[in-house]
Tab-separated table of C-alpha atoms in Angstrom:
chain	number	residue	atom	x	y	z
A	28	UNK	CA	-22.233	14.888	-16.848
A	29	UNK	CA	-24.451	17.261	-15.705
A	30	UNK	CA	-22.837	19.609	-13.414
A	31	UNK	CA	-24.841	19.742	-9.608
A	32	UNK	CA	-26.341	23.151	-8.620
A	33	UNK	CA	-23.862	24.882	-6.219
A	34	UNK	CA	-24.893	26.940	-3.460
A	35	UNK	CA	-22.349	28.287	-0.838
A	36	UNK	CA	-18.253	28.091	-1.585
A	37	UNK	CA	-17.746	24.674	-1.093
A	38	UNK	CA	-20.916	23.268	-0.758
A	39	UNK	CA	-22.983	21.388	-3.358
A	40	UNK	CA	-27.123	21.081	-3.220
A	41	UNK	CA	-27.307	17.390	-2.564
A	42	UNK	CA	-31.044	17.675	-3.164
A	43	UNK	CA	-29.577	17.918	-6.891
A	44	UNK	CA	-26.577	15.586	-6.756
A	45	UNK	CA	-27.340	12.016	-8.038
A	46	UNK	CA	-24.858	10.378	-5.351
A	47	UNK	CA	-26.516	12.030	-2.345
A	48	UNK	CA	-29.953	11.461	-3.598
A	49	UNK	CA	-29.437	7.878	-4.066
A	50	UNK	CA	-27.833	7.582	-0.818
A	51	UNK	CA	-31.312	9.022	0.810
A	52	UNK	CA	-33.506	7.348	-1.608
A	53	UNK	CA	-31.952	3.833	-0.466
A	54	UNK	CA	-32.019	4.638	3.237
A	55	UNK	CA	-35.643	4.940	2.817
A	56	UNK	CA	-36.231	1.623	1.376
A	57	UNK	CA	-36.931	-0.374	4.109
A	58	UNK	CA	-36.302	1.532	7.464
A	59	UNK	CA	-36.617	-1.448	9.749
A	60	UNK	CA	-34.436	-4.037	7.947
A	61	UNK	CA	-30.890	-4.615	8.937
A	62	UNK	CA	-28.275	-2.492	7.193
A	63	UNK	CA	-25.153	-3.063	8.829
A	64	UNK	CA	-23.924	-6.085	11.044
A	65	UNK	CA	-21.276	-5.226	13.827
A	66	UNK	CA	-19.887	-7.347	16.458
A	67	UNK	CA	-22.902	-9.584	15.946
A	68	UNK	CA	-25.735	-7.220	15.682
A	69	UNK	CA	-27.901	-5.197	13.407
A	70	UNK	CA	-28.106	-1.727	12.678
A	71	UNK	CA	-31.099	-0.925	10.617
A	72	UNK	CA	-31.594	1.283	7.363
A	73	UNK	CA	-33.905	3.415	9.285
A	74	UNK	CA	-31.104	4.032	12.407
A	75	UNK	CA	-28.779	5.188	9.714
A	76	UNK	CA	-30.851	7.125	8.323
A	77	UNK	CA	-31.904	8.847	11.273
A	78	UNK	CA	-28.299	9.084	12.701
A	79	UNK	CA	-27.551	10.782	9.296
A	80	UNK	CA	-30.189	13.451	9.280
A	81	UNK	CA	-28.866	14.546	12.528
A	82	UNK	CA	-25.493	14.967	11.450
A	83	UNK	CA	-26.450	16.849	8.175
A	84	UNK	CA	-28.534	19.467	10.666
A	85	UNK	CA	-25.302	19.850	12.527
A	86	UNK	CA	-23.023	20.533	9.494
A	87	UNK	CA	-25.717	22.672	8.230
A	88	UNK	CA	-25.777	24.979	11.412
A	89	UNK	CA	-22.120	24.775	12.403
A	90	UNK	CA	-20.125	24.266	9.130
A	91	UNK	CA	-20.717	27.780	7.916
A	92	UNK	CA	-19.405	28.640	4.454
A	93	UNK	CA	-16.693	25.989	4.402
A	94	UNK	CA	-18.272	22.834	5.284
A	95	UNK	CA	-15.166	20.960	5.664
A	96	UNK	CA	-16.041	18.339	8.416
A	97	UNK	CA	-13.169	15.985	10.069
A	98	UNK	CA	-14.157	12.603	10.767
A	99	UNK	CA	-11.856	10.689	13.203
A	100	UNK	CA	-12.769	7.566	10.987
A	101	UNK	CA	-13.390	3.909	12.381
A	102	UNK	CA	-14.922	1.049	11.294
A	103	UNK	CA	-18.176	1.319	13.334
A	104	UNK	CA	-21.936	1.483	12.252
A	105	UNK	CA	-21.920	5.400	13.874
A	106	UNK	CA	-18.876	6.028	11.601
A	107	UNK	CA	-20.659	4.985	8.720
A	108	UNK	CA	-23.863	6.939	9.627
A	109	UNK	CA	-22.219	9.790	10.135
A	110	UNK	CA	-20.089	10.049	6.713
A	111	UNK	CA	-22.750	9.222	5.291
A	112	UNK	CA	-24.618	12.621	7.041
A	113	UNK	CA	-21.895	14.674	5.850
A	114	UNK	CA	-22.655	13.425	2.217
A	115	UNK	CA	-26.131	14.378	2.537
A	116	UNK	CA	-25.486	17.983	3.795
A	117	UNK	CA	-23.459	18.259	0.506
A	118	UNK	CA	-20.160	19.123	2.914
A	119	UNK	CA	-16.783	17.804	2.283
A	120	UNK	CA	-15.671	14.674	4.658
A	121	UNK	CA	-11.828	15.411	5.820
A	122	UNK	CA	-10.439	11.744	6.325
A	123	UNK	CA	-8.392	11.703	9.746
A	124	UNK	CA	-7.063	8.505	10.583
A	125	UNK	CA	-7.005	8.063	14.557
A	126	UNK	CA	-4.657	5.289	14.516
A	127	UNK	CA	-1.409	7.073	13.066
A	128	UNK	CA	-0.309	7.863	16.610
A	129	UNK	CA	-1.342	10.651	18.714
A	130	UNK	CA	0.967	13.224	18.444
A	131	UNK	CA	1.195	12.935	14.511
A	132	UNK	CA	-2.952	12.850	14.743
A	133	UNK	CA	-2.841	15.915	16.767
A	134	UNK	CA	-0.356	17.549	14.708
A	135	UNK	CA	-2.453	16.803	11.722
A	136	UNK	CA	-5.859	18.399	13.310
A	137	UNK	CA	-4.084	21.207	14.419
A	138	UNK	CA	-2.846	22.351	10.809
A	139	UNK	CA	-6.033	21.642	9.167
A	140	UNK	CA	-7.928	24.171	11.211
A	141	UNK	CA	-11.769	22.524	10.399
A	142	UNK	CA	-14.877	24.089	11.268
A	143	UNK	CA	-15.879	20.716	12.662
A	144	UNK	CA	-14.271	17.495	14.188
A	145	UNK	CA	-16.323	14.876	14.652
A	146	UNK	CA	-15.107	11.407	16.581
A	147	UNK	CA	-15.972	9.602	19.414
A	148	UNK	CA	-15.085	10.440	23.318
A	149	UNK	CA	-11.704	8.776	23.648
A	150	UNK	CA	-10.734	9.738	20.448
A	151	UNK	CA	-11.638	13.533	20.698
A	152	UNK	CA	-10.155	13.673	24.196
A	153	UNK	CA	-6.900	12.256	23.102
A	154	UNK	CA	-6.614	14.284	19.919
A	155	UNK	CA	-8.705	17.477	19.363
A	156	UNK	CA	-6.433	20.161	21.091
A	157	UNK	CA	-8.205	23.747	19.352
A	158	UNK	CA	-11.274	25.148	20.992
A	159	UNK	CA	-11.737	27.237	17.571
A	160	UNK	CA	-13.251	23.949	16.139
A	161	UNK	CA	-16.776	22.950	16.665
A	162	UNK	CA	-16.432	19.048	18.451
A	163	UNK	CA	-19.482	16.855	18.077
A	164	UNK	CA	-18.991	13.721	20.067
A	165	UNK	CA	-20.673	10.420	18.779
A	166	UNK	CA	-20.996	7.052	20.581
A	167	UNK	CA	-23.847	4.859	18.454
A	168	UNK	CA	-26.697	5.524	16.554
A	169	UNK	CA	-29.265	5.363	19.365
A	170	UNK	CA	-27.501	8.264	21.124
A	171	UNK	CA	-27.927	11.718	19.544
A	172	UNK	CA	-24.484	13.287	18.458
A	173	UNK	CA	-23.316	16.284	20.992
A	174	UNK	CA	-21.921	19.127	20.191
A	175	UNK	CA	-19.384	19.633	23.364
A	176	UNK	CA	-17.828	22.593	21.922
A	177	UNK	CA	-19.473	25.044	19.510
A	178	UNK	CA	-17.141	27.544	17.845
A	179	UNK	CA	-17.750	30.293	15.245
A	180	UNK	CA	-16.582	29.089	11.705
A	181	UNK	CA	-16.308	31.972	10.261
A	182	UNK	CA	-12.608	32.537	10.861
A	183	UNK	CA	-12.026	29.100	9.429
A	184	UNK	CA	-10.526	28.761	5.655
A	185	UNK	CA	-12.210	27.122	2.879
A	186	UNK	CA	-9.446	24.866	2.179
A	187	UNK	CA	-11.606	22.499	-0.633
A	188	UNK	CA	-12.678	23.573	-4.004
A	189	UNK	CA	-16.329	23.134	-5.002
A	190	UNK	CA	-17.696	19.737	-5.338
A	191	UNK	CA	-15.324	18.068	-3.316
A	192	UNK	CA	-17.020	15.309	-1.221
A	193	UNK	CA	-13.510	13.826	0.498
A	194	UNK	CA	-10.084	14.979	1.293
A	195	UNK	CA	-8.980	11.357	1.130
A	196	UNK	CA	-6.102	9.884	3.168
A	197	UNK	CA	-3.663	8.170	0.454
A	198	UNK	CA	-2.162	4.853	2.192
A	199	UNK	CA	1.358	6.557	3.293
A	200	UNK	CA	3.391	3.667	2.061
A	201	UNK	CA	6.313	5.832	1.493
A	202	UNK	CA	6.090	8.598	3.578
A	203	UNK	CA	3.314	10.862	5.289
A	204	UNK	CA	-0.203	10.183	3.886
A	205	UNK	CA	-1.123	13.213	1.861
A	206	UNK	CA	-5.096	13.982	0.892
A	207	UNK	CA	-6.421	13.847	-2.378
A	208	UNK	CA	-9.582	15.463	-3.433
A	209	UNK	CA	-12.449	13.270	-4.724
A	210	UNK	CA	-15.559	15.116	-5.916
A	211	UNK	CA	-18.956	14.121	-5.646
A	212	UNK	CA	-18.979	13.286	-9.316
A	213	UNK	CA	-15.928	11.283	-9.046
A	214	UNK	CA	-17.728	9.171	-6.600
A	215	UNK	CA	-20.769	9.027	-8.473
A	216	UNK	CA	-19.011	7.791	-11.611
A	217	UNK	CA	-17.064	5.127	-9.598
A	218	UNK	CA	-20.005	3.607	-7.484
A	219	UNK	CA	-23.215	4.497	-9.879
A	220	UNK	CA	-21.603	4.541	-13.135
A	221	UNK	CA	-22.880	6.790	-15.986
A	222	UNK	CA	-26.162	8.458	-15.442
A	223	UNK	CA	-27.992	6.560	-18.195
A	224	UNK	CA	-27.125	3.356	-15.881
A	225	UNK	CA	-28.252	5.015	-12.373
A	226	UNK	CA	-31.517	3.051	-11.370
A	227	UNK	CA	-32.300	3.198	-7.566
A	228	UNK	CA	-33.121	-0.110	-6.460
A	229	UNK	CA	-36.630	-0.739	-5.545
A	230	UNK	CA	-36.208	-3.333	-2.977
A	231	UNK	CA	-33.123	-4.481	-1.020
A	232	UNK	CA	-30.585	-6.924	-2.003
A	233	UNK	CA	-31.133	-10.257	-0.710
A	234	UNK	CA	-27.369	-11.047	-0.287
A	235	UNK	CA	-25.082	-9.866	2.243
A	236	UNK	CA	-21.298	-8.270	1.837
A	237	UNK	CA	-18.536	-8.316	4.049
A	238	UNK	CA	-16.445	-5.171	4.390
A	239	UNK	CA	-13.286	-5.352	6.245
A	240	UNK	CA	-11.090	-2.217	4.320
A	241	UNK	CA	-10.663	0.496	6.862
A	242	UNK	CA	-13.143	3.835	6.369
A	243	UNK	CA	-9.965	5.543	6.538
A	244	UNK	CA	-8.789	4.043	3.384
A	245	UNK	CA	-10.282	4.549	-0.110
A	246	UNK	CA	-10.891	0.722	-0.408
A	247	UNK	CA	-13.386	1.099	2.783
A	248	UNK	CA	-15.018	4.196	1.203
A	249	UNK	CA	-15.827	2.457	-1.824
A	250	UNK	CA	-16.616	-0.885	-0.625
A	251	UNK	CA	-19.017	1.066	2.116
A	252	UNK	CA	-20.294	3.623	-0.900
A	253	UNK	CA	-20.748	0.418	-3.270
A	254	UNK	CA	-23.300	-1.557	-0.744
A	255	UNK	CA	-25.279	1.558	0.465
A	256	UNK	CA	-26.001	2.822	-3.182
A	257	UNK	CA	-26.796	-1.031	-4.597
A	258	UNK	CA	-29.059	-1.329	-1.108
A	259	UNK	CA	-26.998	-4.238	-0.022
A	260	UNK	CA	-26.533	-4.924	3.550
A	261	UNK	CA	-23.211	-5.963	4.786
A	262	UNK	CA	-20.949	-7.367	7.587
A	263	UNK	CA	-18.451	-4.485	9.035
A	264	UNK	CA	-15.438	-5.836	10.541
A	265	UNK	CA	-13.217	-3.391	12.480
A	266	UNK	CA	-10.663	-4.770	10.535
A	267	UNK	CA	-9.474	-7.896	8.683
A	268	UNK	CA	-9.331	-10.689	11.370
A	269	UNK	CA	-9.212	-14.041	9.752
A	270	UNK	CA	-11.522	-15.849	12.208
A	271	UNK	CA	-14.171	-13.321	12.144
A	272	UNK	CA	-13.924	-13.211	8.263
A	273	UNK	CA	-14.283	-16.867	7.944
A	274	UNK	CA	-17.452	-16.871	10.242
A	275	UNK	CA	-19.247	-14.160	8.295
A	276	UNK	CA	-18.407	-15.948	5.154
A	277	UNK	CA	-20.001	-19.285	6.482
A	278	UNK	CA	-23.192	-17.611	7.792
A	279	UNK	CA	-23.890	-15.057	4.683
A	280	UNK	CA	-22.403	-17.122	1.922
A	281	UNK	CA	-21.404	-14.214	-0.344
A	282	UNK	CA	-20.618	-15.008	-4.065
A	283	UNK	CA	-17.617	-12.263	-4.186
A	284	UNK	CA	-15.495	-10.676	-1.601
A	285	UNK	CA	-12.460	-8.329	-1.566
A	286	UNK	CA	-9.141	-9.185	-0.006
A	287	UNK	CA	-6.018	-7.089	-0.015
A	288	UNK	CA	-3.112	-9.248	-0.588
A	289	UNK	CA	-1.708	-9.647	2.581
A	290	UNK	CA	-5.433	-11.162	3.704
A	291	UNK	CA	-5.150	-13.052	0.561
A	292	UNK	CA	-2.000	-14.745	1.581
A	293	UNK	CA	-3.630	-15.233	5.387
A	294	UNK	CA	-6.243	-17.122	3.908
A	295	UNK	CA	-4.088	-19.388	1.891
A	296	UNK	CA	-1.965	-20.139	4.419
A	297	UNK	CA	-5.003	-20.626	6.825
A	298	UNK	CA	-6.373	-24.262	7.718
A	299	UNK	CA	-9.521	-22.859	6.000
A	300	UNK	CA	-10.814	-25.749	3.156
A	301	UNK	CA	-12.652	-25.249	0.270
A	302	UNK	CA	-16.002	-26.114	2.109
A	303	UNK	CA	-15.485	-23.247	4.365
A	304	UNK	CA	-15.381	-21.002	1.361
A	305	UNK	CA	-17.924	-22.803	-0.783
A	306	UNK	CA	-20.048	-19.509	-1.538
A	307	UNK	CA	-17.321	-17.659	-3.082
A	308	UNK	CA	-17.140	-17.472	-6.826
A	309	UNK	CA	-14.502	-14.899	-6.969
A	310	UNK	CA	-11.973	-12.777	-5.032
A	311	UNK	CA	-11.092	-9.271	-6.127
A	312	UNK	CA	-7.535	-8.046	-4.534
A	313	UNK	CA	-6.236	-4.839	-4.940
A	314	UNK	CA	-4.374	-1.738	-3.462
A	315	UNK	CA	-0.689	-3.407	-3.469
A	316	UNK	CA	0.958	-6.103	-5.659
A	317	UNK	CA	-0.521	-9.564	-5.532
A	318	UNK	CA	2.138	-12.373	-6.906
A	319	UNK	CA	0.841	-14.509	-9.579
A	320	UNK	CA	2.415	-17.437	-7.732
A	321	UNK	CA	0.020	-16.587	-4.597
A	322	UNK	CA	-3.246	-16.038	-7.025
A	323	UNK	CA	-2.497	-19.559	-8.444
A	324	UNK	CA	-1.917	-21.142	-5.610
A	325	UNK	CA	-5.265	-19.717	-3.673
A	326	UNK	CA	-7.268	-21.053	-6.898
A	327	UNK	CA	-5.392	-24.355	-6.519
A	328	UNK	CA	-6.282	-24.571	-2.878
A	329	UNK	CA	-10.002	-23.486	-3.230
A	330	UNK	CA	-11.067	-23.511	-6.728
A	331	UNK	CA	-11.633	-19.751	-6.565
A	332	UNK	CA	-9.904	-17.262	-9.202
A	333	UNK	CA	-8.439	-14.328	-7.848
A	334	UNK	CA	-8.980	-10.867	-10.126
A	335	UNK	CA	-6.430	-8.479	-9.549
A	336	UNK	CA	-6.760	-4.568	-10.227
A	337	UNK	CA	-4.975	-1.445	-10.372
A	338	UNK	CA	-6.463	1.777	-8.685
A	339	UNK	CA	-5.144	4.573	-6.617
A	340	UNK	CA	-6.958	7.127	-4.330
A	341	UNK	CA	-5.401	10.011	-7.011
A	342	UNK	CA	-7.351	8.275	-9.582
A	343	UNK	CA	-10.726	8.422	-7.393
A	344	UNK	CA	-10.929	4.697	-7.899
A	345	UNK	CA	-9.974	1.939	-10.452
A	346	UNK	CA	-8.503	2.068	-13.601
A	347	UNK	CA	-7.568	-1.399	-14.906
A	348	UNK	CA	-8.634	-5.104	-13.716
A	349	UNK	CA	-9.393	-8.542	-14.652
A	350	UNK	CA	-12.719	-9.647	-15.443
A	351	UNK	CA	-13.984	-13.297	-15.042
A	352	UNK	CA	-13.995	-13.785	-18.611
A	353	UNK	CA	-10.557	-12.387	-19.232
A	354	UNK	CA	-9.305	-14.696	-16.909
A	355	UNK	CA	-10.956	-17.539	-18.371
A	356	UNK	CA	-9.526	-16.656	-21.626
A	357	UNK	CA	-5.884	-14.940	-20.775
A	358	UNK	CA	-4.665	-15.980	-17.463
A	359	UNK	CA	-2.145	-19.269	-18.596
A	360	UNK	CA	-0.526	-16.199	-20.819
A	361	UNK	CA	-0.922	-12.901	-18.992
A	362	UNK	CA	-0.795	-14.049	-15.427
A	363	UNK	CA	0.813	-11.340	-13.387
A	364	UNK	CA	-0.819	-8.824	-15.316
A	365	UNK	CA	-3.483	-6.757	-13.380
A	366	UNK	CA	-5.926	-6.739	-15.848
A	367	UNK	CA	-7.095	-4.418	-18.792
A	368	UNK	CA	-8.471	-0.573	-18.442
A	369	UNK	CA	-11.729	-0.382	-17.354
A	370	UNK	CA	-14.667	0.917	-19.510
A	371	UNK	CA	-13.761	4.525	-20.582
A	372	UNK	CA	-10.323	4.525	-19.005
A	373	UNK	CA	-6.934	5.031	-21.030
A	374	UNK	CA	-3.565	4.031	-19.992
A	375	UNK	CA	0.077	4.663	-21.820
A	376	UNK	CA	3.325	3.805	-21.030
A	377	UNK	CA	5.784	6.786	-21.866
A	378	UNK	CA	9.947	7.408	-21.910
A	379	UNK	CA	11.511	10.239	-19.918
A	380	UNK	CA	10.465	12.736	-22.514
A	381	UNK	CA	6.758	11.867	-22.342
A	382	UNK	CA	6.866	9.887	-25.544
A	383	UNK	CA	4.237	6.872	-25.733
A	384	UNK	CA	7.176	3.877	-26.188
A	385	UNK	CA	4.550	1.566	-27.440
A	386	UNK	CA	3.474	-2.360	-26.447
A	387	UNK	CA	5.476	-4.478	-24.467
A	388	UNK	CA	8.063	-1.588	-23.759
A	389	UNK	CA	8.940	-0.442	-20.009
A	390	UNK	CA	8.244	2.846	-19.224
A	391	UNK	CA	6.353	5.233	-16.520
A	392	UNK	CA	2.615	4.911	-16.806
A	393	UNK	CA	0.199	7.630	-17.481
A	394	UNK	CA	-3.443	7.044	-17.093
A	395	UNK	CA	-6.954	8.887	-18.081
A	396	UNK	CA	-9.355	7.452	-15.456
A	397	UNK	CA	-12.765	7.265	-16.843
A	398	UNK	CA	-14.040	9.164	-13.362
A	399	UNK	CA	-12.318	12.378	-14.234
A	400	UNK	CA	-14.686	12.670	-16.898
A	401	UNK	CA	-13.999	13.291	-21.002
A	402	UNK	CA	-11.296	15.686	-21.754
A	403	UNK	CA	-9.405	15.047	-18.711
A	404	UNK	CA	-5.850	15.522	-18.562
A	405	UNK	CA	-3.220	12.349	-18.536
A	406	UNK	CA	-2.319	11.662	-14.745
A	407	UNK	CA	1.262	10.913	-14.447
A	408	UNK	CA	2.349	7.869	-11.799
A	409	UNK	CA	5.861	6.610	-10.726
A	410	UNK	CA	4.812	3.102	-11.427
A	411	UNK	CA	7.097	1.232	-13.789
A	412	UNK	CA	4.860	-0.482	-16.502
A	413	UNK	CA	4.420	-1.991	-19.678
A	414	UNK	CA	1.164	-2.756	-21.537
A	415	UNK	CA	1.214	-5.586	-24.121
A	416	UNK	CA	-0.692	-5.403	-27.434
A	417	UNK	CA	-3.533	-6.784	-26.071
A	418	UNK	CA	-3.895	-4.165	-23.721
A	419	UNK	CA	-3.235	-5.826	-20.470
A	420	UNK	CA	-0.946	-4.088	-17.868
A	421	UNK	CA	1.684	-5.230	-15.722
A	422	UNK	CA	3.084	-3.403	-13.182
A	423	UNK	CA	6.748	-3.877	-12.342
A	424	UNK	CA	7.477	-1.857	-9.526
A	425	UNK	CA	7.825	2.400	-8.627
A	426	UNK	CA	10.432	4.108	-10.110
A	427	UNK	CA	10.801	6.313	-7.060
A	428	UNK	CA	11.635	3.325	-4.724
A	429	UNK	CA	14.483	1.612	-7.367
A	430	UNK	CA	17.479	0.876	-5.616
A	431	UNK	CA	20.700	1.618	-7.778
A	432	UNK	CA	23.720	-0.672	-5.979
A	433	UNK	CA	26.599	-0.078	-7.744
A	434	UNK	CA	25.298	0.907	-11.074
A	435	UNK	CA	22.639	-2.088	-10.896
A	436	UNK	CA	19.152	-1.220	-10.835
A	437	UNK	CA	17.214	-3.262	-8.329
A	438	UNK	CA	13.052	-3.166	-8.377
A	439	UNK	CA	12.451	-4.256	-4.388
A	440	UNK	CA	8.989	-5.626	-5.761
A	441	UNK	CA	10.781	-8.132	-7.781
A	442	UNK	CA	12.915	-9.145	-4.524
A	443	UNK	CA	9.896	-9.061	-2.377
A	444	UNK	CA	7.643	-11.327	-4.773
A	445	UNK	CA	10.747	-13.843	-4.790
A	446	UNK	CA	11.107	-13.550	-1.273
A	447	UNK	CA	7.429	-14.226	-0.610
A	448	UNK	CA	7.496	-17.507	-2.507
A	449	UNK	CA	9.672	-18.909	0.110
A	450	UNK	CA	7.328	-21.689	2.149
A	451	UNK	CA	8.299	-19.983	5.375
A	452	UNK	CA	7.737	-16.260	4.836
A	453	UNK	CA	4.290	-14.448	5.476
A	454	UNK	CA	5.494	-11.270	4.020
A	455	UNK	CA	8.386	-8.958	3.773
A	456	UNK	CA	9.210	-5.439	3.012
A	457	UNK	CA	12.411	-4.576	0.992
A	458	UNK	CA	14.278	-1.057	1.096
A	459	UNK	CA	17.303	0.506	0.197
A	460	UNK	CA	20.155	1.647	2.706
A	461	UNK	CA	22.956	3.827	2.096
A	462	UNK	CA	26.137	2.037	1.469
A	463	UNK	CA	29.468	3.731	1.160
A	464	UNK	CA	30.853	1.598	-1.474
A	465	UNK	CA	28.120	0.551	-3.802
A	466	UNK	CA	25.571	4.101	-2.827
A	467	UNK	CA	22.727	1.897	-2.028
A	468	UNK	CA	21.719	-1.914	-0.821
A	469	UNK	CA	18.520	-3.573	-0.495
A	470	UNK	CA	17.730	-4.908	3.150
A	471	UNK	CA	14.467	-7.177	4.212
A	472	UNK	CA	12.245	-7.034	6.748
A	473	UNK	CA	10.710	-10.460	6.884
A	474	UNK	CA	7.577	-12.179	8.784
A	475	UNK	CA	7.643	-16.022	8.894
A	476	UNK	CA	4.537	-17.728	8.891
A	477	UNK	CA	3.317	-19.173	12.057
A	478	UNK	CA	5.207	-21.876	13.425
A	479	UNK	CA	7.810	-21.761	10.420
A	480	UNK	CA	11.690	-21.000	10.632
A	481	UNK	CA	14.010	-19.907	8.535
A	482	UNK	CA	17.555	-18.118	9.074
A	483	UNK	CA	19.045	-15.333	7.076
A	484	UNK	CA	21.453	-17.808	5.156
A	485	UNK	CA	18.434	-20.075	4.487
A	486	UNK	CA	16.839	-16.972	2.828
A	487	UNK	CA	20.253	-16.048	0.927
A	488	UNK	CA	20.410	-19.569	-0.406
A	489	UNK	CA	16.666	-19.533	-1.272
A	490	UNK	CA	17.221	-16.347	-3.678
A	491	UNK	CA	20.572	-17.543	-4.975
A	492	UNK	CA	18.727	-19.270	-7.752
A	493	UNK	CA	15.872	-16.764	-8.376
A	494	UNK	CA	17.605	-13.230	-8.076
A	495	UNK	CA	20.708	-11.608	-9.423
A	496	UNK	CA	23.697	-11.486	-6.731
A	497	UNK	CA	23.159	-7.586	-6.589
A	498	UNK	CA	19.225	-7.993	-6.150
A	499	UNK	CA	19.572	-10.336	-3.007
A	500	UNK	CA	19.340	-8.195	0.244
A	501	UNK	CA	22.422	-7.533	2.498
A	502	UNK	CA	20.471	-7.841	5.579
A	503	UNK	CA	17.302	-9.919	6.634
A	504	UNK	CA	15.938	-8.892	9.965
A	505	UNK	CA	13.084	-11.292	10.891
A	506	UNK	CA	10.241	-9.282	12.766
A	507	UNK	CA	7.046	-10.587	14.769
A	508	UNK	CA	4.816	-8.409	12.268
A	509	UNK	CA	5.733	-5.887	9.560
A	510	UNK	CA	4.088	-2.706	10.277
A	511	UNK	CA	1.373	-1.788	7.617
A	512	UNK	CA	-0.790	0.666	6.491
A	513	UNK	CA	-4.602	0.738	7.176
A	514	UNK	CA	-4.613	-0.532	3.310
A	515	UNK	CA	-2.436	-3.743	4.339
A	516	UNK	CA	0.629	-2.469	2.477
A	517	UNK	CA	3.768	-2.427	4.243
A	518	UNK	CA	4.560	0.673	5.913
A	519	UNK	CA	7.887	1.758	4.210
A	520	UNK	CA	8.307	4.787	6.343
A	521	UNK	CA	8.298	2.653	9.951
A	522	UNK	CA	10.573	0.129	7.949
A	523	UNK	CA	13.068	2.781	7.032
A	524	UNK	CA	12.962	4.217	10.859
A	525	UNK	CA	13.229	0.406	12.243
A	526	UNK	CA	16.499	-0.173	10.023
A	527	UNK	CA	17.694	3.490	11.210
A	528	UNK	CA	16.925	3.238	14.786
A	529	UNK	CA	16.582	-0.653	15.609
A	530	UNK	CA	13.183	-0.333	16.848
A	531	UNK	CA	9.743	0.663	15.582
A	532	UNK	CA	8.340	4.135	16.428
A	533	UNK	CA	4.938	4.227	15.664
A	534	UNK	CA	3.789	6.752	18.121
A	535	UNK	CA	2.479	4.033	20.601
A	536	UNK	CA	-0.459	2.886	18.259
A	537	UNK	CA	-0.942	0.131	16.129
A	538	UNK	CA	0.306	0.697	12.496
């Protein structure tokens, strides 16, 4: 892959990098056409381009030698335009989640020492305390961004290596989210493929996609960029809402949709029919495990195959997944797998010494994502996995979440899958709590389906012939809603706090 020309430290020449060039070219195809439908109204490609250009100019004026731009990201058209504007400037987007709780977000921004922070007036007034930062207020694409505080950037350190496009937040499933540096090259490989495949569309796509993943999560970033570089208009939802999503499906009739496992289960257990989803030919699902039983039930109800995948922020995208051809040929024999390695990616399972254990043996997964380029090092994960002789990957749980109960190893993912197969259970989260006699014991937080009932005794009885005795949780707490991260995974940090304190502590914001 050709290296982009470098200008100032941390800043790429956006005129030469193929990702920024593709974004710019697509925005100019048909400026008057609709690009993003939000809350029933369309924002045009020209409006997105105009606002992105204003952000690009502001970054150039106020970014200095370290153009790291913090964006308080929410799912709105003006946030998308702001995000694209930073990429067009060659700067680095630093993803900030304004929904983690005010005190935590203030501390995050304080520690980042960014030259520029951009957000809505409400978010900025609540969350930005430092006056040594240039603050830019955004409202909508029809209103010019306003520099409300201008500060010198000379004292702000450059925290990003050259060529970084996004300092992306991880999902924060087991602890505080951390930031992973994703380069322009990694993003380009993920959404454009190789340079030989890189051809800018000459016309806009006739289909309309649906994006419901949050921009503050890697899934939302990739879905957004995939639509932009493909010149595909899309419906942007603030978050996954069953009724809004179903209305968009009926109106725009997409052939493919992407749903996190929690959303798959919501659709599966809804009153929606095959007629409601008649246009959809395939559902892709990632970010968290989806049981084979749920995938099969979805296909049985709607006649739509569910293609699961395996990805991580650290990889800069996906490394494995099902294709439709593989699903037709292998699903019955390989159900529960997350598919085979993506083109150019490599995977292996190793033991504690780092030696490859071979087919069908359990160990720790290591990957070489294609988006890291040829010659990349193996990336170690904490996922327990096995790979069969045909190259299909099974994720069996996380080694760092295993619960050792009286010498027996309990994998929370196994318990979760068994419990979520109960007809009354909408979702659950399994963690280990200290136990004076056994060392640790599994406990379960359970969310029931609307209108359903189940007692802890009912759940114990249900699990008695599905799990070993030592795997059955010692406590079941039934709650109205499990706290979740922006990607839809159970927020295990909040779950731990609940079991330790008896209540949720999310800083007053939705989790």
